[in-house]
Tab-separated table of C-alpha atoms in Angstrom:
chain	number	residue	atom	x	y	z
C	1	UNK	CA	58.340	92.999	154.374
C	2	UNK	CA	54.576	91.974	154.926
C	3	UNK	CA	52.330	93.795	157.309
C	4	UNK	CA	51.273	91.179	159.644
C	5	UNK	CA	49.748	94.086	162.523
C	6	UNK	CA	47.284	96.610	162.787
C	7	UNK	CA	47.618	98.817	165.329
C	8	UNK	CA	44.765	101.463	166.577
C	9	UNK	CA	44.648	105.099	168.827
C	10	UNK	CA	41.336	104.744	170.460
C	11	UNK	CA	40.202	108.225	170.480
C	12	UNK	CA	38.551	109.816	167.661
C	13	UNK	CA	40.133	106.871	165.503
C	14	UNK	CA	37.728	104.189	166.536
C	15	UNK	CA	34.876	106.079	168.095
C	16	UNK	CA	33.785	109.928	168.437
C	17	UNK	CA	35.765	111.832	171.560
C	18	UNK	CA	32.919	113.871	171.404
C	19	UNK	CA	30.891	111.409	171.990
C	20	UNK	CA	32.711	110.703	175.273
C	21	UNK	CA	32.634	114.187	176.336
C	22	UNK	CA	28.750	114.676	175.772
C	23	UNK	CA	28.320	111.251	178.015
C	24	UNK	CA	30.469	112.940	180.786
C	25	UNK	CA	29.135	116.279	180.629
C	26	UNK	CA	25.195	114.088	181.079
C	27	UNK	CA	27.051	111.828	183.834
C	28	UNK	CA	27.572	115.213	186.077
C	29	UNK	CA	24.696	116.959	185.151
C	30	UNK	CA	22.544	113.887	186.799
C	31	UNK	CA	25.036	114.298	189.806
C	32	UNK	CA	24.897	117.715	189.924
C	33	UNK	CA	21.046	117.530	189.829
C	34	UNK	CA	20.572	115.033	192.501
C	35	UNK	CA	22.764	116.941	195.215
C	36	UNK	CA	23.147	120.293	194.743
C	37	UNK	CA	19.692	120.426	192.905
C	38	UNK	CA	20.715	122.565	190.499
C	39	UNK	CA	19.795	121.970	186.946
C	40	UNK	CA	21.401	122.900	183.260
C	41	UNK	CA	24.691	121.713	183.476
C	42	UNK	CA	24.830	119.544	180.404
C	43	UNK	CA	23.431	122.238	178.357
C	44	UNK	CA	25.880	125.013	179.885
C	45	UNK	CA	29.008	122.752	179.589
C	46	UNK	CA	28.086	121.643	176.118
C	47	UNK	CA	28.140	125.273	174.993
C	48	UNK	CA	31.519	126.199	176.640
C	49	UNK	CA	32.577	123.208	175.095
C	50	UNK	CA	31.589	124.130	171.825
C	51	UNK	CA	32.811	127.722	172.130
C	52	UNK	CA	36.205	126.062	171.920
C	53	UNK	CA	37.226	126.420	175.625
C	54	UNK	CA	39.366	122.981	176.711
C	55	UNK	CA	41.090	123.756	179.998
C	56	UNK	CA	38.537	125.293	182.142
C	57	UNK	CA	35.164	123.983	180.838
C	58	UNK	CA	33.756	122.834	184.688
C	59	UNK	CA	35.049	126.508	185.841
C	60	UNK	CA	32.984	128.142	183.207
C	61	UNK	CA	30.071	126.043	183.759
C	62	UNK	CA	29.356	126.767	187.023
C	63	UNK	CA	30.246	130.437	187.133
C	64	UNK	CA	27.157	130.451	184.822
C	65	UNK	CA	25.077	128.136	186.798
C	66	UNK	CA	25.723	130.744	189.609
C	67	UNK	CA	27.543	127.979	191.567
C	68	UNK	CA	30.247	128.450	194.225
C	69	UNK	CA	33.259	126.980	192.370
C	70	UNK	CA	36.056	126.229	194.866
C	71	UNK	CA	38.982	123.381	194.007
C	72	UNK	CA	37.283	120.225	195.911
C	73	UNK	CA	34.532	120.684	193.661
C	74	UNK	CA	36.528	121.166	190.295
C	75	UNK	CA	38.799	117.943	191.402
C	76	UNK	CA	35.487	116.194	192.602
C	77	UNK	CA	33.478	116.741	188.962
C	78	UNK	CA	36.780	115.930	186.891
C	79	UNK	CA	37.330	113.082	189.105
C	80	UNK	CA	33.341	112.071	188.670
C	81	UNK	CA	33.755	112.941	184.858
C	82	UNK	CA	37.159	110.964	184.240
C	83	UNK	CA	35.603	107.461	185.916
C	84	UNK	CA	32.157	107.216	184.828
C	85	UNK	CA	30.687	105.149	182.612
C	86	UNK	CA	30.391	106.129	179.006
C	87	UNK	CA	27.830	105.731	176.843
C	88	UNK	CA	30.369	105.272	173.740
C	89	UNK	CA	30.170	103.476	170.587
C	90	UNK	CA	32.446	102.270	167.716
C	91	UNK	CA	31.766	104.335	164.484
C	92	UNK	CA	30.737	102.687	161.780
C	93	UNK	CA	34.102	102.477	159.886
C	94	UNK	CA	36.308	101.066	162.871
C	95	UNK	CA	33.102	98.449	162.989
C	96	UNK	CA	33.177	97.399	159.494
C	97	UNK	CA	37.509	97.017	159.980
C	98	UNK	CA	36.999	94.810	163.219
C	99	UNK	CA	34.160	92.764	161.264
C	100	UNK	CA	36.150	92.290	158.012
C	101	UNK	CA	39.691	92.004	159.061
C	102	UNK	CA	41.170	88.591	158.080
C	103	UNK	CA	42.030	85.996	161.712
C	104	UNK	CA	45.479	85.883	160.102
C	105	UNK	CA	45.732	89.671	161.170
C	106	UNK	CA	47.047	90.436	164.966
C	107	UNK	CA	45.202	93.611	165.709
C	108	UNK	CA	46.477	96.067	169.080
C	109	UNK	CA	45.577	99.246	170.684
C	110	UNK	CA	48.009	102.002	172.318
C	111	UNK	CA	46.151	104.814	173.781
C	112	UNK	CA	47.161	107.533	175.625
C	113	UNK	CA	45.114	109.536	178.200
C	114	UNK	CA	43.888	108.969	182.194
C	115	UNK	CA	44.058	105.281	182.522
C	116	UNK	CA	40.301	104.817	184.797
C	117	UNK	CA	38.912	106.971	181.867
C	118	UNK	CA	40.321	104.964	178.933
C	119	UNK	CA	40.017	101.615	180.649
C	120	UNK	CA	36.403	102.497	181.179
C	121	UNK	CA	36.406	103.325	177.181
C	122	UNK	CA	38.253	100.234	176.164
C	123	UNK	CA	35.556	98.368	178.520
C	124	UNK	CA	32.531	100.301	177.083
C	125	UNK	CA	33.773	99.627	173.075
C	126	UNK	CA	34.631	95.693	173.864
C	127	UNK	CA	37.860	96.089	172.377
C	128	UNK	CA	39.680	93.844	174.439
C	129	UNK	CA	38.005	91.103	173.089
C	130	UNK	CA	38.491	92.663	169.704
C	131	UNK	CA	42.554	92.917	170.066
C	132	UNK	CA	45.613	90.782	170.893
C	133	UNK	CA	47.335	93.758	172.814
C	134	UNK	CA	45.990	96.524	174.125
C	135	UNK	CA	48.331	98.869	175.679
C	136	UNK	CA	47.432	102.138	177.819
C	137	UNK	CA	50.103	104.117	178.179
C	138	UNK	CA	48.989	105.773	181.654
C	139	UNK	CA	49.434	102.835	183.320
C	140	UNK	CA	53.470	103.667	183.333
C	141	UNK	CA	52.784	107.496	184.146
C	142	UNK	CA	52.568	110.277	181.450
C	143	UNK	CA	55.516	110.040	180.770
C	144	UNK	CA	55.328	107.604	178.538
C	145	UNK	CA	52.377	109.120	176.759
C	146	UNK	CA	53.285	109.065	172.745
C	147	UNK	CA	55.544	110.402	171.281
C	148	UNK	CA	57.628	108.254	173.693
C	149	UNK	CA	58.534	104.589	172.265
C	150	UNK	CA	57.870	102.652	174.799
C	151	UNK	CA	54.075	101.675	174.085
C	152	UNK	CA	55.629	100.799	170.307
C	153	UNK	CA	58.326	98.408	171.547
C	154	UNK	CA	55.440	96.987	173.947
C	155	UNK	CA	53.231	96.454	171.093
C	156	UNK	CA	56.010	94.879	168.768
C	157	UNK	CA	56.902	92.604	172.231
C	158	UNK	CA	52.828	91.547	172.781
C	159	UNK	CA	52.168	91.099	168.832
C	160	UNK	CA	55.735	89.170	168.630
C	161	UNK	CA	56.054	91.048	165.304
C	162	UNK	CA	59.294	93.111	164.444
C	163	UNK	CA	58.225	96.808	164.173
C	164	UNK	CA	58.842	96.542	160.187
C	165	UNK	CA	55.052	94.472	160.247
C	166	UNK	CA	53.269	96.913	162.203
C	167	UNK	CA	50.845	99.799	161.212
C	168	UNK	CA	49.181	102.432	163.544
C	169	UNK	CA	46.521	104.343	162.582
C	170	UNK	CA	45.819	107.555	164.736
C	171	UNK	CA	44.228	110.976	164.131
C	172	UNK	CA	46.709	113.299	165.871
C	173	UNK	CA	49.454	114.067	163.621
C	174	UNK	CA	51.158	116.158	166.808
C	175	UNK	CA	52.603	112.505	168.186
C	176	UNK	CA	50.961	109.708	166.645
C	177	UNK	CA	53.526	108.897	164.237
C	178	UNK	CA	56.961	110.524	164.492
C	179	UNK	CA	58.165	107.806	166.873
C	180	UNK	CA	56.684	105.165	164.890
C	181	UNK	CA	58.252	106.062	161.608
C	182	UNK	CA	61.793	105.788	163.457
C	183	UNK	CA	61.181	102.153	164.693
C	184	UNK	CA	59.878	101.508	160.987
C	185	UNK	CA	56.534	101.047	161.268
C	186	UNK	CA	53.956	101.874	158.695
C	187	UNK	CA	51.680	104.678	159.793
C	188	UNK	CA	48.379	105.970	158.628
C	189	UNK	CA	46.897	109.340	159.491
C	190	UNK	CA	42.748	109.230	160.132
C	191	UNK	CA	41.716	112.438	159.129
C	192	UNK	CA	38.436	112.815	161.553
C	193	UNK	CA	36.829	116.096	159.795
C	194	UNK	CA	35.029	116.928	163.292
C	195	UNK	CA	37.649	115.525	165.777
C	196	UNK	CA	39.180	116.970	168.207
C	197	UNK	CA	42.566	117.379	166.913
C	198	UNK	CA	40.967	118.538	163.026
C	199	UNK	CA	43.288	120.714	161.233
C	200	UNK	CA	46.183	120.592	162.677
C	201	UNK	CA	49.082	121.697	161.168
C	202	UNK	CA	52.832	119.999	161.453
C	203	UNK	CA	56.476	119.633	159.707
C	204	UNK	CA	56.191	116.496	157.482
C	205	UNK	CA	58.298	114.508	159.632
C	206	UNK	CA	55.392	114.253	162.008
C	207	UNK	CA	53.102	113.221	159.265
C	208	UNK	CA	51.670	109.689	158.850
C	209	UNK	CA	52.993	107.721	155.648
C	210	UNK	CA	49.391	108.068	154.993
C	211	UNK	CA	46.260	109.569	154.797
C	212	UNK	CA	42.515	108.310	154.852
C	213	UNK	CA	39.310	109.850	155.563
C	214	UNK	CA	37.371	106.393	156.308
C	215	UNK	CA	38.654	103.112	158.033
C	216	UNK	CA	37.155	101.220	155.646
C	217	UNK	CA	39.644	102.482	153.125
C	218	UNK	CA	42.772	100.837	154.239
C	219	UNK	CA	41.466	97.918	152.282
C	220	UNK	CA	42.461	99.824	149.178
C	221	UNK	CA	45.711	100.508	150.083
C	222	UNK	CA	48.077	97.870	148.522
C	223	UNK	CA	49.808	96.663	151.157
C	224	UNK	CA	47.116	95.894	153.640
C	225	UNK	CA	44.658	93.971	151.005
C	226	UNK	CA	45.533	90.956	152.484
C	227	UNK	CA	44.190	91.833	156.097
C	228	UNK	CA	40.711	92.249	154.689
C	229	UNK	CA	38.415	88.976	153.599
């Protein structure tokens, strides 16, 4: 059976998550600025950041800014971080796919994460106007966050493509793909060298069919040469 879908994860597949979190980290450091006049946050968080600390980053940061921390404020800076605007852009691989693939080709998204936050992505990358179904998983609850099937059989509804014609392409081996191999989808693993799910370890039924280091490769593979003009 042909392919006849491509399907994308957002983060760190089609632009850097890092990326994201250095333009939220700047967002509250202007707010922060303006009123509590109190300077250095971007700087501060970017180091806990890169010190490998993901749950309590805004904690951290303002112990060492010598600020009161107290659970409106956490709530009101995760809150500020999750719906601003981010200054986000495609890498240059998921560009060259989205410029090259062939109009035959029905391209989708299913992303999971905070839906303001990756609606505010999707908005900031244009891929709306880039994809025939773009599905974000929050909308239903967390829940159905992947692994669950439901954003697959969405897709395969939206694309009106059995699941045997799809492909999706993520970077987190953890749930990306176990579902998707069960419906009988194609799946392809994006190994992102500096993203934030790099080196993870799994069994092999979790791993993608499989594996590329550069978007611009899956016109090599043999059964996606006719996506590509």
């Amino acid at each position: 059976m042909a392919i006849n879908a491509i399907v994308f994860d957002m983060d760190d597949t089609l632009y850097e998550e890092k990326d994201y979190v250095k333009s939220g980290f700047k967002a509250i450091d202007d707010w922060i600025r303006r009123d509590f006049q109190v300077s250095g946050f971007y700087e501060t968080a970017l180091e806990v950041f890169h010190s490998g600390e993901k749950k309590f980053i805004f904690n951290k940061t303002l112990k060492k800014l010598n600020m009161k921390i107290d659970d409106n404020l956490i709530m009101s800076i995760v809150d500020y971080y999750r719906s601003h605007d981010p200054n986000i852009h495609l890498l240059d691989d998921a560009k060259w796919v989205f410029e090259n693939l062939n109009n035959i080709v029905k391209i989708g998204l299913i992303s999971d994460g905070y839906l303001v936050a990756q609606e505010k992505k999707v908005h900031a990358l244009k891929l709306r106007e880039k994809c025939h179904s773009v599905i974000l998983t929050d909308k239903w609850g967390k829940e159905y966050w992947k692994p669950s099937q439901a954003a697959y059989e969405q897709a395969s509804r939206e694309l009106q493509l059995p699941h045997d014609q799809c492909v999706y392409i993520g970077d987190n081996v953890k749930k990306d793909f176990i579902t998707a191999k069960r419906l009988g989808w194609t799946t392809i693993f994006i190994d992102r060298k500096e993203g934030v799910y790099a080196g993870v370890t799994v069994e092999p039924e979790y791993m993608a069919h499989y594996i590329i280091d550069d978007l611009r490769k899956l016109s090599d593979l043999p059964m996606l040469k006719h996506m590509f003009i």
